[in-house]
PDB file of C-alpha atoms in Angstrom:
ATOM      1  CA  UNK A   1     137.622 -77.966 121.444  1.00 39.00           C
ATOM      2  CA  UNK A   2     137.415 -74.263 122.227  1.00 42.00           C
ATOM      3  CA  UNK A   3     135.322 -71.988 119.886  1.00 43.00           C
ATOM      4  CA  UNK A   4     137.193 -69.743 117.555  1.00 42.00           C
ATOM      5  CA  UNK A   5     137.178 -66.124 118.455  1.00 44.00           C
ATOM      6  CA  UNK A   6     135.116 -63.706 116.277  1.00 42.00           C
ATOM      7  CA  UNK A   7     137.215 -61.814 113.826  1.00 44.00           C
ATOM      8  CA  UNK A   8     137.847 -58.210 114.623  1.00 45.00           C
ATOM      9  CA  UNK A   9     138.088 -55.419 112.038  1.00 44.00           C
ATOM     10  CA  UNK A  10     140.399 -52.500 112.363  1.00 47.00           C
ATOM     11  CA  UNK A  11     138.904 -49.321 113.681  1.00 45.00           C
ATOM     12  CA  UNK A  12     139.054 -45.872 112.166  1.00 44.00           C
ATOM     13  CA  UNK A  13     142.718 -45.547 112.943  1.00 44.00           C
ATOM     14  CA  UNK A  14     143.530 -48.502 110.699  1.00 45.00           C
ATOM     15  CA  UNK A  15     145.488 -50.325 113.405  1.00 44.00           C
ATOM     16  CA  UNK A  16     144.768 -53.965 114.106  1.00 44.00           C
ATOM     17  CA  UNK A  17     145.308 -56.113 117.136  1.00 43.00           C
ATOM     18  CA  UNK A  18     148.839 -56.072 118.145  1.00 44.00           C
ATOM     19  CA  UNK A  19     149.518 -53.267 115.646  1.00 44.00           C
ATOM     20  CA  UNK A  20     150.156 -50.821 118.374  1.00 46.00           C
ATOM     21  CA  UNK A  21     147.120 -48.533 117.216  1.00 48.00           C
ATOM     22  CA  UNK A  22     144.985 -46.557 119.618  1.00 50.00           C
ATOM     23  CA  UNK A  23     141.464 -47.389 118.061  1.00 54.00           C
ATOM     24  CA  UNK A  24     139.451 -50.349 119.189  1.00 58.00           C
ATOM     25  CA  UNK A  25     138.105 -52.829 116.565  1.00 64.00           C
ATOM     26  CA  UNK A  26     134.397 -52.383 115.375  1.00 63.00           C
ATOM     27  CA  UNK A  27     132.184 -55.247 116.446  1.00 76.00           C
ATOM     28  CA  UNK A  28     130.436 -57.280 113.739  1.00 76.00           C
ATOM     29  CA  UNK A  29     126.976 -56.335 115.047  1.00 79.00           C
ATOM     30  CA  UNK A  30     127.742 -52.641 114.755  1.00 79.00           C
ATOM     31  CA  UNK A  31     129.030 -53.157 111.222  1.00 80.00           C
ATOM     32  CA  UNK A  32     125.856 -54.977 110.269  1.00 80.00           C
ATOM     33  CA  UNK A  33     123.757 -52.143 111.701  1.00 82.00           C
ATOM     34  CA  UNK A  34     125.859 -49.663 109.769  1.00 82.00           C
ATOM     35  CA  UNK A  35     125.311 -51.583 106.544  1.00 84.00           C
ATOM     36  CA  UNK A  36     121.553 -51.731 107.211  1.00 85.00           C
ATOM     37  CA  UNK A  37     121.483 -48.003 107.878  1.00 83.00           C
ATOM     38  CA  UNK A  38     123.384 -47.280 104.672  1.00 85.00           C
ATOM     39  CA  UNK A  39     121.115 -49.636 102.750  1.00 83.00           C
ATOM     40  CA  UNK A  40     117.996 -47.885 104.053  1.00 83.00           C
ATOM     41  CA  UNK A  41     119.503 -44.525 103.205  1.00 85.00           C
ATOM     42  CA  UNK A  42     120.384 -45.761  99.720  1.00 86.00           C
ATOM     43  CA  UNK A  43     116.862 -47.095  99.204  1.00 83.00           C
ATOM     44  CA  UNK A  44     115.348 -43.809 100.315  1.00 83.00           C
ATOM     45  CA  UNK A  45     117.627 -41.845  98.047  1.00 84.00           C
ATOM     46  CA  UNK A  46     116.836 -44.152  95.128  1.00 85.00           C
ATOM     47  CA  UNK A  47     113.111 -43.803  95.758  1.00 82.00           C
ATOM     48  CA  UNK A  48     113.443 -40.024  95.726  1.00 83.00           C
ATOM     49  CA  UNK A  49     115.498 -40.146  92.525  1.00 83.00           C
ATOM     50  CA  UNK A  50     113.025 -42.492  90.848  1.00 83.00           C
ATOM     51  CA  UNK A  51     110.080 -40.323  91.885  1.00 79.00           C
ATOM     52  CA  UNK A  52     111.794 -37.188  90.604  1.00 78.00           C
ATOM     53  CA  UNK A  53     112.675 -38.923  87.335  1.00 78.00           C
ATOM     54  CA  UNK A  54     109.188 -40.278  86.752  1.00 80.00           C
ATOM     55  CA  UNK A  55     107.301 -37.089  87.601  1.00 79.00           C
ATOM     56  CA  UNK A  56     108.242 -35.388  84.322  1.00 78.00           C
ATOM     57  CA  UNK A  57     107.575 -38.625  82.460  1.00 81.00           C
ATOM     58  CA  UNK A  58     104.131 -38.926  84.027  1.00 82.00           C
ATOM     59  CA  UNK A  59     103.395 -35.321  83.143  1.00 81.00           C
ATOM     60  CA  UNK A  60     104.391 -36.030  79.534  1.00 82.00           C
ATOM     61  CA  UNK A  61     102.221 -39.158  79.516  1.00 84.00           C
ATOM     62  CA  UNK A  62      99.267 -37.183  80.919  1.00 83.00           C
ATOM     63  CA  UNK A  63      99.762 -34.474  78.282  1.00 85.00           C
ATOM     64  CA  UNK A  64     100.005 -37.117  75.562  1.00 88.00           C
ATOM     65  CA  UNK A  65      96.824 -38.751  76.856  1.00 86.00           C
ATOM     66  CA  UNK A  66      94.998 -35.414  76.679  1.00 87.00           C
ATOM     67  CA  UNK A  67      96.227 -34.873  73.128  1.00 89.00           C
ATOM     68  CA  UNK A  68      95.130 -38.360  72.104  1.00 89.00           C
ATOM     69  CA  UNK A  69      91.705 -37.698  73.623  1.00 88.00           C
ATOM     70  CA  UNK A  70      91.512 -34.386  71.743  1.00 89.00           C
ATOM     71  CA  UNK A  71      92.586 -36.059  68.498  1.00 89.00           C
ATOM     72  CA  UNK A  72      89.999 -38.793  68.960  1.00 89.00           C
ATOM     73  CA  UNK A  73      87.335 -36.167  69.485  1.00 89.00           C
ATOM     74  CA  UNK A  74      88.422 -34.237  66.402  1.00 89.00           C
ATOM     75  CA  UNK A  75      88.623 -37.452  64.375  1.00 91.00           C
ATOM     76  CA  UNK A  76      85.094 -38.355  65.412  1.00 90.00           C
ATOM     77  CA  UNK A  77      83.860 -34.901  64.375  1.00 90.00           C
ATOM     78  CA  UNK A  78      85.761 -35.193  61.092  1.00 90.00           C
ATOM     79  CA  UNK A  79      84.182 -38.562  60.346  1.00 90.00           C
ATOM     80  CA  UNK A  80      80.753 -37.068  60.974  1.00 90.00           C
ATOM     81  CA  UNK A  81      81.479 -34.103  58.684  1.00 90.00           C
ATOM     82  CA  UNK A  82      82.910 -36.390  55.972  1.00 91.00           C
ATOM     83  CA  UNK A  83      79.837 -38.589  56.145  1.00 90.00           C
ATOM     84  CA  UNK A  84      77.545 -35.571  55.845  1.00 91.00           C
ATOM     85  CA  UNK A  85      79.625 -34.156  52.983  1.00 92.00           C
ATOM     86  CA  UNK A  86      79.543 -37.498  51.162  1.00 92.00           C
ATOM     87  CA  UNK A  87      75.760 -37.449  51.272  1.00 92.00           C
ATOM     88  CA  UNK A  88      75.695 -33.838  50.060  1.00 92.00           C
ATOM     89  CA  UNK A  89      78.192 -34.564  47.269  1.00 94.00           C
ATOM     90  CA  UNK A  90      76.102 -37.514  46.114  1.00 93.00           C
ATOM     91  CA  UNK A  91      73.030 -35.285  46.030  1.00 94.00           C
ATOM     92  CA  UNK A  92      74.947 -32.544  44.221  1.00 94.00           C
ATOM     93  CA  UNK A  93      76.226 -35.000  41.602  1.00 94.00           C
ATOM     94  CA  UNK A  94      72.649 -36.002  40.854  1.00 95.00           C
ATOM     95  CA  UNK A  95      71.661 -32.323  40.609  1.00 95.00           C
ATOM     96  CA  UNK A  96      74.640 -31.540  38.335  1.00 96.00           C
ATOM     97  CA  UNK A  97      73.727 -34.408  35.994  1.00 95.00           C
ATOM     98  CA  UNK A  98      70.173 -33.123  35.826  1.00 95.00           C
ATOM     99  CA  UNK A  99      71.367 -29.580  35.145  1.00 96.00           C
ATOM    100  CA  UNK A 100      73.775 -30.816  32.467  1.00 95.00           C
ATOM    101  CA  UNK A 101      71.005 -32.644  30.642  1.00 95.00           C
ATOM    102  CA  UNK A 102      68.745 -29.598  30.948  1.00 95.00           C
ATOM    103  CA  UNK A 103      71.539 -27.302  29.741  1.00 96.00           C
ATOM    104  CA  UNK A 104      72.086 -29.553  26.709  1.00 93.00           C
ATOM    105  CA  UNK A 105      68.398 -29.408  25.840  1.00 94.00           C
ATOM    106  CA  UNK A 106      68.328 -25.632  26.347  1.00 95.00           C
ATOM    107  CA  UNK A 107      71.410 -25.147  24.152  1.00 91.00           C
ATOM    108  CA  UNK A 108      69.773 -27.194  21.424  1.00 89.00           C
ATOM    109  CA  UNK A 109      66.617 -25.075  21.709  1.00 92.00           C
ATOM    110  CA  UNK A 110      68.622 -21.833  21.668  1.00 92.00           C
ATOM    111  CA  UNK A 111      70.584 -22.980  18.622  1.00 90.00           C
ATOM    112  CA  UNK A 112      67.369 -24.006  16.910  1.00 89.00           C
ATOM    113  CA  UNK A 113      65.745 -20.653  17.690  1.00 91.00           C
ATOM    114  CA  UNK A 114      68.819 -18.785  16.476  1.00 91.00           C
ATOM    115  CA  UNK A 115      68.790 -20.619  13.159  1.00 90.00           C
ATOM    116  CA  UNK A 116      65.035 -20.191  12.808  1.00 90.00           C
ATOM    117  CA  UNK A 117      65.533 -16.441  13.237  1.00 90.00           C
ATOM    118  CA  UNK A 118      67.997 -16.624  10.313  1.00 91.00           C
ATOM    119  CA  UNK A 119      65.759 -18.621   7.977  1.00 90.00           C
ATOM    120  CA  UNK A 120      65.169 -15.545   5.806  1.00 92.00           C
ATOM    121  CA  UNK A 121      68.861 -14.562   5.750  1.00 94.00           C
ATOM    122  CA  UNK A 122      71.518 -15.078   3.115  1.00 94.00           C
ATOM    123  CA  UNK A 123      75.248 -14.451   3.138  1.00 93.00           C
ATOM    124  CA  UNK A 124      76.594 -12.983  -0.077  1.00 93.00           C
ATOM    125  CA  UNK A 125      80.362 -13.397  -0.426  1.00 92.00           C
ATOM    126  CA  UNK A 126      82.867 -11.423  -2.569  1.00 91.00           C
ATOM    127  CA  UNK A 127      80.953  -8.173  -2.946  1.00 90.00           C
ATOM    128  CA  UNK A 128      83.817  -5.630  -3.090  1.00 88.00           C
ATOM    129  CA  UNK A 129      84.167  -3.420  -0.054  1.00 87.00           C
ATOM    130  CA  UNK A 130      82.597   0.037  -0.273  1.00 85.00           C
ATOM    131  CA  UNK A 131      80.516  -0.981  -3.288  1.00 86.00           C
ATOM    132  CA  UNK A 132      77.455   0.379  -1.525  1.00 83.00           C
ATOM    133  CA  UNK A 133      79.241   3.678  -0.800  1.00 83.00           C
ATOM    134  CA  UNK A 134      76.672   6.030   0.726  1.00 80.00           C
ATOM    135  CA  UNK A 135      73.651   4.090  -0.495  1.00 85.00           C
ATOM    136  CA  UNK A 136      71.111   2.434   1.756  1.00 90.00           C
ATOM    137  CA  UNK A 137      72.400  -1.165   2.054  1.00 90.00           C
ATOM    138  CA  UNK A 138      68.905  -2.607   1.592  1.00 92.00           C
ATOM    139  CA  UNK A 139      68.345  -0.751  -1.686  1.00 92.00           C
ATOM    140  CA  UNK A 140      71.872  -1.558  -2.831  1.00 92.00           C
ATOM    141  CA  UNK A 141      71.385  -5.318  -2.306  1.00 92.00           C
ATOM    142  CA  UNK A 142      67.940  -5.261  -3.895  1.00 92.00           C
ATOM    143  CA  UNK A 143      69.275  -3.551  -7.026  1.00 90.00           C
ATOM    144  CA  UNK A 144      72.341  -5.846  -7.042  1.00 91.00           C
ATOM    145  CA  UNK A 145      70.163  -8.975  -7.064  1.00 91.00           C
ATOM    146  CA  UNK A 146      68.089  -7.590  -9.921  1.00 89.00           C
ATOM    147  CA  UNK A 147      71.280  -6.858 -11.835  1.00 88.00           C
ATOM    148  CA  UNK A 148      73.004 -10.245 -11.371  1.00 89.00           C
ATOM    149  CA  UNK A 149      69.935 -12.483 -11.742  1.00 86.00           C
ATOM    150  CA  UNK A 150      68.277 -10.640 -14.594  1.00 79.00           C
ATOM    151  CA  UNK A 151      64.564 -10.035 -15.219  1.00 78.00           C
ATOM    152  CA  UNK A 152      63.748 -13.763 -15.427  1.00 77.00           C
ATOM    153  CA  UNK A 153      63.935 -14.165 -11.631  1.00 84.00           C
ATOM    154  CA  UNK A 154      62.314 -10.969 -10.285  1.00 86.00           C
ATOM    155  CA  UNK A 155      59.850  -8.690 -12.027  1.00 84.00           C
ATOM    156  CA  UNK A 156      60.507  -6.124  -9.318  1.00 86.00           C
ATOM    157  CA  UNK A 157      63.455  -5.660  -6.962  1.00 88.00           C
ATOM    158  CA  UNK A 158      63.082  -8.040  -4.003  1.00 90.00           C
ATOM    159  CA  UNK A 159      62.146  -6.415  -0.728  1.00 92.00           C
ATOM    160  CA  UNK A 160      65.040  -6.465   1.716  1.00 92.00           C
ATOM    161  CA  UNK A 161      64.287  -5.944   5.394  1.00 93.00           C
ATOM    162  CA  UNK A 162      67.893  -5.473   6.523  1.00 92.00           C
ATOM    163  CA  UNK A 163      71.409  -5.710   5.076  1.00 92.00           C
ATOM    164  CA  UNK A 164      74.829  -5.131   6.631  1.00 91.00           C
ATOM    165  CA  UNK A 165      78.403  -6.273   6.447  1.00 91.00           C
ATOM    166  CA  UNK A 166      79.502  -9.063   8.777  1.00 88.00           C
ATOM    167  CA  UNK A 167      81.257  -8.024  11.937  1.00 84.00           C
ATOM    168  CA  UNK A 168      85.001  -7.702  11.641  1.00 80.00           C
ATOM    169  CA  UNK A 169      87.739  -5.254  10.640  1.00 81.00           C
ATOM    170  CA  UNK A 170      87.368  -3.592   7.271  1.00 80.00           C
ATOM    171  CA  UNK A 171      90.056  -4.573   4.739  1.00 78.00           C
ATOM    172  CA  UNK A 172      92.632  -1.947   3.844  1.00 67.00           C
ATOM    173  CA  UNK A 173      92.106   0.686   1.178  1.00 55.00           C
ATOM    174  CA  UNK A 174      94.695  -1.015  -1.049  1.00 49.00           C
ATOM    175  CA  UNK A 175      92.352  -3.975  -1.487  1.00 51.00           C
ATOM    176  CA  UNK A 176      94.293  -6.222   0.854  1.00 58.00           C
ATOM    177  CA  UNK A 177      92.209  -8.943   2.441  1.00 74.00           C
ATOM    178  CA  UNK A 178      88.941 -10.516   1.417  1.00 85.00           C
ATOM    179  CA  UNK A 179      85.830  -8.354   1.530  1.00 89.00           C
ATOM    180  CA  UNK A 180      83.466  -8.953   4.418  1.00 91.00           C
ATOM    181  CA  UNK A 181      80.333 -10.966   3.748  1.00 91.00           C
ATOM    182  CA  UNK A 182      77.078  -9.099   3.294  1.00 92.00           C
ATOM    183  CA  UNK A 183      74.273 -10.411   5.519  1.00 94.00           C
ATOM    184  CA  UNK A 184      70.871  -9.964   3.879  1.00 94.00           C
ATOM    185  CA  UNK A 185      67.483 -10.492   5.516  1.00 95.00           C
ATOM    186  CA  UNK A 186      64.628 -10.838   3.027  1.00 94.00           C
ATOM    187  CA  UNK A 187      61.181  -9.663   3.862  1.00 92.00           C
ATOM    188  CA  UNK A 188      59.748 -12.783   2.228  1.00 91.00           C
ATOM    189  CA  UNK A 189      61.180 -16.248   2.784  1.00 92.00           C
ATOM    190  CA  UNK A 190      60.133 -17.362  -0.726  1.00 92.00           C
ATOM    191  CA  UNK A 191      62.278 -14.680  -2.360  1.00 92.00           C
ATOM    192  CA  UNK A 192      65.277 -15.752  -0.293  1.00 92.00           C
ATOM    193  CA  UNK A 193      64.770 -19.379  -1.444  1.00 92.00           C
ATOM    194  CA  UNK A 194      64.447 -18.205  -5.066  1.00 92.00           C
ATOM    195  CA  UNK A 195      67.801 -16.407  -4.908  1.00 92.00           C
ATOM    196  CA  UNK A 196      69.468 -19.385  -3.222  1.00 91.00           C
ATOM    197  CA  UNK A 197      68.198 -21.895  -5.819  1.00 90.00           C
ATOM    198  CA  UNK A 198      69.165 -19.623  -8.730  1.00 92.00           C
ATOM    199  CA  UNK A 199      72.665 -19.099  -7.289  1.00 90.00           C
ATOM    200  CA  UNK A 200      73.189 -22.870  -7.072  1.00 88.00           C
ATOM    201  CA  UNK A 201      72.453 -23.270 -10.793  1.00 89.00           C
ATOM    202  CA  UNK A 202      74.019 -20.114 -12.223  1.00 88.00           C
ATOM    203  CA  UNK A 203      77.164 -18.079 -11.979  1.00 88.00           C
ATOM    204  CA  UNK A 204      76.768 -14.687 -10.356  1.00 88.00           C
ATOM    205  CA  UNK A 205      79.221 -11.970 -11.443  1.00 88.00           C
ATOM    206  CA  UNK A 206      79.410  -8.440 -10.112  1.00 88.00           C
ATOM    207  CA  UNK A 207      82.109  -6.000 -11.209  1.00 84.00           C
ATOM    208  CA  UNK A 208      84.501  -8.793 -12.063  1.00 84.00           C
ATOM    209  CA  UNK A 209      83.925 -10.729  -8.838  1.00 87.00           C
ATOM    210  CA  UNK A 210      82.174 -14.079  -8.701  1.00 90.00           C
ATOM    211  CA  UNK A 211      79.603 -13.921  -5.944  1.00 92.00           C
ATOM    212  CA  UNK A 212      78.742 -16.857  -3.735  1.00 92.00           C
ATOM    213  CA  UNK A 213      75.521 -17.182  -1.808  1.00 92.00           C
ATOM    214  CA  UNK A 214      75.063 -19.297   1.312  1.00 90.00           C
ATOM    215  CA  UNK A 215      72.384 -19.677   3.952  1.00 90.00           C
ATOM    216  CA  UNK A 216      73.072 -17.659   7.094  1.00 90.00           C
ATOM    217  CA  UNK A 217      73.414 -20.197   9.921  1.00 88.00           C
ATOM    218  CA  UNK A 218      74.929 -20.240  13.398  1.00 88.00           C
ATOM    219  CA  UNK A 219      78.513 -21.327  14.037  1.00 87.00           C
ATOM    220  CA  UNK A 220      77.345 -24.455  15.886  1.00 88.00           C
ATOM    221  CA  UNK A 221      75.111 -25.547  13.006  1.00 88.00           C
ATOM    222  CA  UNK A 222      77.843 -24.776  10.486  1.00 88.00           C
ATOM    223  CA  UNK A 223      80.186 -27.062  12.440  1.00 90.00           C
ATOM    224  CA  UNK A 224      77.595 -29.867  12.475  1.00 89.00           C
ATOM    225  CA  UNK A 225      76.972 -29.552   8.742  1.00 89.00           C
ATOM    226  CA  UNK A 226      80.697 -29.401   7.953  1.00 90.00           C
ATOM    227  CA  UNK A 227      81.168 -32.742   9.724  1.00 92.00           C
ATOM    228  CA  UNK A 228      79.453 -34.413   6.729  1.00 91.00           C
ATOM    229  CA  UNK A 229      81.865 -32.959   4.134  1.00 92.00           C
ATOM    230  CA  UNK A 230      84.128 -36.012   3.871  1.00 93.00           C
ATOM    231  CA  UNK A 231      81.159 -38.372   3.585  1.00 92.00           C
ATOM    232  CA  UNK A 232      79.464 -36.184   0.970  1.00 92.00           C
ATOM    233  CA  UNK A 233      82.682 -36.226  -1.048  1.00 92.00           C
ATOM    234  CA  UNK A 234      82.810 -40.034  -0.904  1.00 93.00           C
ATOM    235  CA  UNK A 235      79.154 -40.310  -1.926  1.00 91.00           C
ATOM    236  CA  UNK A 236      79.762 -37.898  -4.808  1.00 91.00           C
ATOM    237  CA  UNK A 237      82.694 -39.986  -6.086  1.00 93.00           C
ATOM    238  CA  UNK A 238      80.569 -43.147  -5.951  1.00 91.00           C
ATOM    239  CA  UNK A 239      77.668 -41.467  -7.783  1.00 91.00           C
ATOM    240  CA  UNK A 240      75.248 -41.896  -4.876  1.00 91.00           C
ATOM    241  CA  UNK A 241      72.577 -39.223  -4.585  1.00 92.00           C
ATOM    242  CA  UNK A 242      72.369 -37.310  -1.336  1.00 91.00           C
ATOM    243  CA  UNK A 243      71.000 -34.109   0.164  1.00 89.00           C
ATOM    244  CA  UNK A 244      71.814 -32.245   3.347  1.00 88.00           C
ATOM    245  CA  UNK A 245      68.526 -31.322   4.969  1.00 86.00           C
ATOM    246  CA  UNK A 246      67.819 -28.749   7.642  1.00 79.00           C
ATOM    247  CA  UNK A 247      69.211 -28.418  10.154  1.00 82.00           C
ATOM    248  CA  UNK A 248      71.967 -31.047   9.725  1.00 87.00           C
ATOM    249  CA  UNK A 249      70.519 -34.306   8.434  1.00 90.00           C
ATOM    250  CA  UNK A 250      72.023 -36.232   5.547  1.00 92.00           C
ATOM    251  CA  UNK A 251      69.546 -37.897   3.189  1.00 92.00           C
ATOM    252  CA  UNK A 252      71.066 -40.668   1.057  1.00 93.00           C
ATOM    253  CA  UNK A 253      69.156 -42.278  -1.808  1.00 92.00           C
ATOM    254  CA  UNK A 254      70.350 -45.861  -2.271  1.00 89.00           C
ATOM    255  CA  UNK A 255      68.585 -48.830  -3.929  1.00 88.00           C
ATOM    256  CA  UNK A 256      65.346 -46.875  -4.260  1.00 88.00           C
ATOM    257  CA  UNK A 257      65.361 -46.133  -0.537  1.00 91.00           C
ATOM    258  CA  UNK A 258      65.923 -42.879   1.288  1.00 92.00           C
ATOM    259  CA  UNK A 259      68.185 -43.178   4.339  1.00 92.00           C
ATOM    260  CA  UNK A 260      68.576 -40.409   6.911  1.00 93.00           C
ATOM    261  CA  UNK A 261      71.594 -39.775   9.151  1.00 93.00           C
ATOM    262  CA  UNK A 262      71.887 -37.096  11.827  1.00 89.00           C
ATOM    263  CA  UNK A 263      75.615 -37.660  12.442  1.00 88.00           C
ATOM    264  CA  UNK A 264      78.578 -38.731  10.306  1.00 88.00           C
TER     265      UNK A 264
END
């Protein structure tokens, strides 16, 4: 049997065998070479396109890698600083606690010293404003105490070291507002105690005003002593004997025993 003839493709003119065209058919080998050439060209073009596309991506990856390295370095430094700061904060907390305890002790000492400096002082309430007029306040208070207590307490006017009105605005001339307290410092502590005891047992009147006498104490001590008011009222209603001792200690007498409390 004779071999079949190889197929022939039309040439550039598009005419086939027997079509009457002028172009000769392209051999299969030449077509294969043409395909190989086009394939190689396509591969080269694709390689160039891929390289161009990945260059910017690689640059971005390199930049990102540098940033990550920088962030890692900064994170390492931050961890070191945080660790050092944690140690310092722990040390500072210990120092602050120590200073707080020392400040508490110092405040207690200052308050104690302030009240000790007032041990010879009394506050006299309800003395009408301007009663002393142009007189020396010390002589005015000394004569006032002789007048309201009578000769049974003092043979001679008590010696006053200093006397002045408490700080604050002066009430109006029309008598509006309560008169300011008069702070009195006695030269002798015993005379101050005598006046205080007498005032607790007697009524003191001066020009139609009932005077009240209290120890002169700091605001902090006054707050501590006032904290016992409700308990003192309850003890009074139950008939239980008690005393508030200096500086702020409650002594309760119960079943022939003296009990002491430094807080409510």
